[in-house]
Short mmCIF file of C-alpha atoms and ligand atoms in Angstrom, two decimals:
data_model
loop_
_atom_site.label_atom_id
_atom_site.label_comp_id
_atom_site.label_asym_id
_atom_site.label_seq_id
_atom_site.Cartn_x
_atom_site.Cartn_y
_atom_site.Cartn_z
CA UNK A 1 -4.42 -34.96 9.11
CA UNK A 2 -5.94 -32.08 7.07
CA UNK A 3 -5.75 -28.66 9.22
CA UNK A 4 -8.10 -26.27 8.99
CA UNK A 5 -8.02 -23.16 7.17
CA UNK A 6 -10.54 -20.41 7.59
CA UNK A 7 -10.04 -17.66 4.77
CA UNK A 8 -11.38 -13.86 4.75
CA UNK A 9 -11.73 -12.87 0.92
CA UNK A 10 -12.22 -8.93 1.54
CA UNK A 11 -13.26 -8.27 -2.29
CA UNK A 12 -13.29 -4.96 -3.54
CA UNK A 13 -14.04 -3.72 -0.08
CA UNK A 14 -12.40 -1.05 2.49
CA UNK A 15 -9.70 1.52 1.74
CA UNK A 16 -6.03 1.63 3.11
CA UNK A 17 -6.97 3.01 6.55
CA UNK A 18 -10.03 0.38 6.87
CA UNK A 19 -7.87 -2.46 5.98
CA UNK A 20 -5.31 -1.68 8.57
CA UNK A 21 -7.98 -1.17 11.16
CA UNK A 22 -9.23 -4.64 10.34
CA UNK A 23 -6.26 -6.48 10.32
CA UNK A 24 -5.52 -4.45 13.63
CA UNK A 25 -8.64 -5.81 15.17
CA UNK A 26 -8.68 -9.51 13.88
CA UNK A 27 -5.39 -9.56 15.15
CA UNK A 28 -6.21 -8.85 18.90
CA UNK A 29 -9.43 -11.08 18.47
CA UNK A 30 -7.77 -14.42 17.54
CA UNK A 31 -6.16 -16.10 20.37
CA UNK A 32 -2.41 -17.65 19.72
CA UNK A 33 -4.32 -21.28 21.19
CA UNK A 34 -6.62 -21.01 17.96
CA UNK A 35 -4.16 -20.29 15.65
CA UNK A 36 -2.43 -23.33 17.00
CA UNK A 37 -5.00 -25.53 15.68
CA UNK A 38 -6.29 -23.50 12.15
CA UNK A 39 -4.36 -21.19 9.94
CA UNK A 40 -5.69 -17.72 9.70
CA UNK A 41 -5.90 -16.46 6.03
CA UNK A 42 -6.72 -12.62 4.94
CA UNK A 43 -7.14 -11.66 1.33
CA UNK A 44 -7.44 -8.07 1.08
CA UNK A 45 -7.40 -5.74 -2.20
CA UNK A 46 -3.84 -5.40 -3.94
CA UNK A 47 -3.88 -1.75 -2.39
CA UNK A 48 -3.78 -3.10 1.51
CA UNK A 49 -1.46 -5.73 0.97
CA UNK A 50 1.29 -4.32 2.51
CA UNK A 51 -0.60 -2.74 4.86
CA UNK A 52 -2.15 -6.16 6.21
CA UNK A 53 1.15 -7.46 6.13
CA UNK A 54 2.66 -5.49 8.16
CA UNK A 55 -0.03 -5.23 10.72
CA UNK A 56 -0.08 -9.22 11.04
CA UNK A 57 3.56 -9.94 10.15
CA UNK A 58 4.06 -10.87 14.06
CA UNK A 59 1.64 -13.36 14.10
CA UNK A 60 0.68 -16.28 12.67
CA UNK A 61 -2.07 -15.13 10.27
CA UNK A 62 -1.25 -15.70 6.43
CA UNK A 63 -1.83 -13.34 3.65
CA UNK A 64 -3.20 -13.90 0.40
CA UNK A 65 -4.34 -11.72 -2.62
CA UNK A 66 -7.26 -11.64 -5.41
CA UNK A 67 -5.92 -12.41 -8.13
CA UNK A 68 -2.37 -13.08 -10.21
CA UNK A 69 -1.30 -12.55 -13.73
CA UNK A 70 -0.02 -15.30 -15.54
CA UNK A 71 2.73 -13.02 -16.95
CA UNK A 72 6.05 -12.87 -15.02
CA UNK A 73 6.53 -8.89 -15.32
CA UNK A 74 6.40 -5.90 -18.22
CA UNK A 75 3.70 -3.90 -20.09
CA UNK A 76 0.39 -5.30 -18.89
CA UNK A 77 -0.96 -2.49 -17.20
CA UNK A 78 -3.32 -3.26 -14.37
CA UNK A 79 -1.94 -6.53 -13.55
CA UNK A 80 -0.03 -7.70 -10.75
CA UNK A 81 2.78 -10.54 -10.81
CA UNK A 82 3.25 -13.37 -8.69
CA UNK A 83 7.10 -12.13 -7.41
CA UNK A 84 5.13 -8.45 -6.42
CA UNK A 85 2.65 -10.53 -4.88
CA UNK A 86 5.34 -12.11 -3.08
CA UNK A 87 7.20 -9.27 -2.54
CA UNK A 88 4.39 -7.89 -0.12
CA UNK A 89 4.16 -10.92 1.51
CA UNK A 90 1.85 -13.05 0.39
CA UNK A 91 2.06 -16.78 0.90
CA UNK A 92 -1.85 -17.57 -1.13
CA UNK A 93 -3.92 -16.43 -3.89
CA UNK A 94 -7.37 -16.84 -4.62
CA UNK A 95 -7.45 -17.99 -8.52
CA UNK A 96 -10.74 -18.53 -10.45
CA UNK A 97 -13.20 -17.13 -8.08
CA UNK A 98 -16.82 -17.05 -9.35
CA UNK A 99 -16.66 -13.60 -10.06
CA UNK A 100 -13.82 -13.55 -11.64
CA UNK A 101 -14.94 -16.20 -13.78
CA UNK A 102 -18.29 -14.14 -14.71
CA UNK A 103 -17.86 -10.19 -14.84
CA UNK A 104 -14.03 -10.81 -15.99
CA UNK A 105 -14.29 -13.45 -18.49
CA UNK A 106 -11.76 -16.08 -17.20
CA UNK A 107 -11.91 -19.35 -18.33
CA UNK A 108 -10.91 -22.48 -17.03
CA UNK A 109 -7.56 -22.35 -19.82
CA UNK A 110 -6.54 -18.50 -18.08
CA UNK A 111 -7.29 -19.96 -14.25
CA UNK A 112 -4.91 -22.55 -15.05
CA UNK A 113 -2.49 -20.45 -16.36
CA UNK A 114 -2.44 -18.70 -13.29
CA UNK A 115 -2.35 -21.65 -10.84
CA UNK A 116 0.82 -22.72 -13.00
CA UNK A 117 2.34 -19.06 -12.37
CA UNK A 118 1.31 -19.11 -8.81
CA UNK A 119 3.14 -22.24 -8.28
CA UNK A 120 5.88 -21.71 -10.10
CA UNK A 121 6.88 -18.68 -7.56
CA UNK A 122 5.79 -20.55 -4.07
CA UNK A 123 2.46 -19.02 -3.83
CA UNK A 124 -0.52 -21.51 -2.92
CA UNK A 125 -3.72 -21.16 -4.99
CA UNK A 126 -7.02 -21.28 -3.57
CA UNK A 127 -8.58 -22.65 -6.40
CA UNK A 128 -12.22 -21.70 -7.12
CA UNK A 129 -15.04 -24.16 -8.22
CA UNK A 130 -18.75 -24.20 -7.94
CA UNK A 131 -22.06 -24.41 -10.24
CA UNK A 132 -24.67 -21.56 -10.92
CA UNK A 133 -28.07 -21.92 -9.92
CA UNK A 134 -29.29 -22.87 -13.66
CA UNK A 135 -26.46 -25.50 -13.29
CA UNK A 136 -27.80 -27.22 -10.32
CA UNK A 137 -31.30 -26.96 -10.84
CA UNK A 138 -30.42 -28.25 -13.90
CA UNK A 139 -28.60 -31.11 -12.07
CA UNK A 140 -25.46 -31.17 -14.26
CA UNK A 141 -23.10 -29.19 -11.65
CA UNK A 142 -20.74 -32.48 -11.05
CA UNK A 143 -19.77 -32.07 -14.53
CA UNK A 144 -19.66 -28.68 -14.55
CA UNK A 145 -17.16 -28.84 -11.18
CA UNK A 146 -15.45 -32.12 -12.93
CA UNK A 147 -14.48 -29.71 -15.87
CA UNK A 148 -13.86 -26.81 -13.64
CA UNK A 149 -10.89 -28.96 -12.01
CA UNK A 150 -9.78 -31.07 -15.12
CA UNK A 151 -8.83 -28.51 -17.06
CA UNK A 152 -8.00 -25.69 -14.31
CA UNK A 153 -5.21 -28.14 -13.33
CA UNK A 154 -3.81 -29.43 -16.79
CA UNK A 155 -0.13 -30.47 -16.26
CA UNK A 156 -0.33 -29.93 -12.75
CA UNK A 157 1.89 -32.58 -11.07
CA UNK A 158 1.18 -34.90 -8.27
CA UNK A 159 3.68 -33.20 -5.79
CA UNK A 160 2.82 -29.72 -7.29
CA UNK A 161 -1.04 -30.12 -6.55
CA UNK A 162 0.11 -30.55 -2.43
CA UNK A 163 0.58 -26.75 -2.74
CA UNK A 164 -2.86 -26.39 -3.94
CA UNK A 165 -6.48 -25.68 -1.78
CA UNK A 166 -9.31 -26.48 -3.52
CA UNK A 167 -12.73 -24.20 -2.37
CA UNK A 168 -15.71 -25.19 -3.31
CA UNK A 169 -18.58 -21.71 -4.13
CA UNK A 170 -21.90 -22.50 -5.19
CA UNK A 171 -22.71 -19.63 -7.32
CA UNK A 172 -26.13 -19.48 -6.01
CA UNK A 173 -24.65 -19.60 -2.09
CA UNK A 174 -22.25 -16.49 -2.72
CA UNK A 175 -23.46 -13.15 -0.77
CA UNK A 176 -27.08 -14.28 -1.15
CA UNK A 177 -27.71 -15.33 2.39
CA UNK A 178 -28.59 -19.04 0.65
CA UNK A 179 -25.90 -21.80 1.49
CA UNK A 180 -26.05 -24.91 0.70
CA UNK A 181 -26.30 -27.66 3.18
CA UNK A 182 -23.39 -29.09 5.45
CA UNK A 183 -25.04 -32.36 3.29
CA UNK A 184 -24.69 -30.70 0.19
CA UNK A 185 -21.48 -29.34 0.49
CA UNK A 186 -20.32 -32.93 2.22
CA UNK A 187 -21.38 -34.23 -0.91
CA UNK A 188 -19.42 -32.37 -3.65
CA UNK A 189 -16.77 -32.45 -1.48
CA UNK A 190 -16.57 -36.08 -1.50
CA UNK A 191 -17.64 -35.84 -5.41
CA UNK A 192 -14.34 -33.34 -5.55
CA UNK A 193 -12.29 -35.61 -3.73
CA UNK A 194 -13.11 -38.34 -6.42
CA UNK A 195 -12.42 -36.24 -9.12
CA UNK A 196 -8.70 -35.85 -7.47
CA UNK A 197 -8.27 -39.15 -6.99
CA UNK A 198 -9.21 -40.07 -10.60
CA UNK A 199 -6.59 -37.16 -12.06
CA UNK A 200 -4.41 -38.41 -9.31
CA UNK A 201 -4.15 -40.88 -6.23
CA UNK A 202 -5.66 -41.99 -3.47
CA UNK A 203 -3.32 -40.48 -1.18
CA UNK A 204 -3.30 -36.98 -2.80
CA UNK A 205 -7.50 -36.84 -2.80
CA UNK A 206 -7.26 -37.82 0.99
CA UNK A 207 -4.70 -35.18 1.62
CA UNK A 208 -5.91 -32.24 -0.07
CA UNK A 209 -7.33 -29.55 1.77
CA UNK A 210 -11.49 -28.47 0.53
CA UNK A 211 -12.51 -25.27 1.99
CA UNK A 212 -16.57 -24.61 1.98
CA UNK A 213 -17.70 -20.74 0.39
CA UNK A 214 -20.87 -19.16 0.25
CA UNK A 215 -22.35 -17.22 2.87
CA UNK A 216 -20.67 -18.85 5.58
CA UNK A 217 -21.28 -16.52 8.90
CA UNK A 218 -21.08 -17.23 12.96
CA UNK A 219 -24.11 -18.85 12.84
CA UNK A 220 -24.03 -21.35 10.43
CA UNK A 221 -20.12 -21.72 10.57
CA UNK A 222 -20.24 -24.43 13.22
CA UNK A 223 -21.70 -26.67 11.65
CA UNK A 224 -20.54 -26.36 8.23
CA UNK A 225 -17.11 -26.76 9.95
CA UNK A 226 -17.95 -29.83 11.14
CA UNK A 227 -19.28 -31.30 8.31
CA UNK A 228 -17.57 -34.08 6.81
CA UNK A 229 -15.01 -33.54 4.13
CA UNK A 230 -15.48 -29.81 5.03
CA UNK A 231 -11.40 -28.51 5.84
CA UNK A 232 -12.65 -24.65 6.53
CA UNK A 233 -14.17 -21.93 4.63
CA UNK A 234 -13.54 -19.29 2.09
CA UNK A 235 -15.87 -16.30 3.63
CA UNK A 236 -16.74 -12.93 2.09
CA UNK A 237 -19.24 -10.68 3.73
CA UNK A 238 -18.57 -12.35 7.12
CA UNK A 239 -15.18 -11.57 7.03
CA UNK A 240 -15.14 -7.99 7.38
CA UNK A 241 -16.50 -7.97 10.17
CA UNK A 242 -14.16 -9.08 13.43
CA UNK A 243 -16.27 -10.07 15.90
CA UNK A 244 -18.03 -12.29 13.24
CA UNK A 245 -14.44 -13.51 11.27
CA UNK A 246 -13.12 -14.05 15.00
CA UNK A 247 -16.31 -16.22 16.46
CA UNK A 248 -15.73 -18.71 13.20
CA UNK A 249 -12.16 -18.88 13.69
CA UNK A 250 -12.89 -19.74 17.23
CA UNK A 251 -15.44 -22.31 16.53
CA UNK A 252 -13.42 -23.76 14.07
CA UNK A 253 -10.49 -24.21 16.66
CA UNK A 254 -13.04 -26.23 18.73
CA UNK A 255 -14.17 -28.46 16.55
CA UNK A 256 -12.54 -31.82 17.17
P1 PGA B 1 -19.82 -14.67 0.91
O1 PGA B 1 -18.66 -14.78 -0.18
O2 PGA B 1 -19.30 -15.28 2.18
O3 PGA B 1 -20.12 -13.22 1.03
O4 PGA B 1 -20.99 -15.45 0.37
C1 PGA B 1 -17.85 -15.93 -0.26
C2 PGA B 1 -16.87 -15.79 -1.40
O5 PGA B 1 -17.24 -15.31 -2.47
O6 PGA B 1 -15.67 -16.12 -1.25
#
């Protein structure tokens, strides 16, 4: 039974005192009953970490951060280990998000360095696919995702990749307002699933958790949720916003 797991990815988005105030109010807006049925997931800058952490450390909501280095510690200045990451408390990390991928270069060879990294020190990876517009329009996006996943988990072992969530972003869907269909995204995930099952079993492509990304908000949240294949959402702009993070959470809960 796949659990749901509904993710706020803050970006480069509200300073120290914001953060805490976020945290504080997401906190008081999810009800224990709801975090009984999904897990709670905030991703906020490298700054706020600690900050988050502390707010939510008496609850059940998880933290996550950005980004990793694939370097264990030492001169790289401006990047931020997996055991610092860990030391502030984080149990995920987003790795190969879209816009990582495009304003900072990273291929599919550095994402998978990082997952490796990530795992190596106990932290999950959300693990970022999805096709640009030109990519779909183009109709070539299930090779583009197959690639994305082939070679962002090279040497990744079958009990390692149980550690691993797998979040599917349209390019085209991300802070644009467009998202693609509960159909759509049903699809690829089902295409994604395949994909797993071909690098590794049966059991491990029915186990694996997919999370939906791109413009998810309140409104549409419902229904994406419920979607087939769909195991909760990645969410940006919606996600700094409590009432709005809180209502998803709280549909998601519902949802049989
Ligand atoms: P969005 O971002 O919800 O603002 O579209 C999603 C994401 O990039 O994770």
């Amino acid at each position: 039974m796949r659990r749901k797991l509904i993710a706020g990815n803050w970006k480069m988005n509200l300073t120290y005192k914001e953060s805490e105030k976020l945290a504080k109010e997401i906190t008081a807006k999810i009800e224990q009953k709801e975090l009984n049925k999904v897990d709670v997931l905030l991703c906020p800058t490298f700054v706020s970490l600690g900050i988050v952490n502390k707010t939510i450390k008496d609850n059940d909501i998880k933290l996550g951060a950005q980004n990793i280095s694939y370097e264990n510690n030492g001169a790289f200045t401006g990047e931020v280990s997996a055991e610092i990451l860990k030391s502030a408390g984080c149990e995920y990390v987003i790795i190969g998000h879209s816009e990582r991928r495009s304003y900072f270069h990273e291929s599919n060879a550095v994402i998978n360095k990082k997952i490796k990294k990530a795992i190596e020190f106990a932290l999950k990876p959300v693990f970022c696919v999805g096709e640009s517009l030109i990519e779909r329009e183009d109709e070539i996006y299930e090779g583009i995702i197959e690639k994305q996943i082939t070679e962002g988990l090279t040497g990744i072992d079958a009990e390692q990749i149980s550690e691993i969530v797998i979040a599917y972003e349209p390019v085209w869907a991300i802070g644009t307002g467009l998202n693609a269909t509960p159909d759509q995204a049903s699809q690829i995930h089902s295409f994604i699933r395949k994909v797993i099952q071909k690098l590794y079993n049966e059991k491990t492509a029915n186990e694996i958790l997919i999370l939906y990304g791109g413009s998810v908000n309140e409104k549409n949240s419902a229904e994406m949720l419920s979607a087939e294949g769909i195991d909760g959402a990645l969410i940006g702009g919606a996600s700094l916003k409590s009432d709005d993070f809180a209502m998803i959470v709280k549909k998601a809960a519902q949802i049989k």
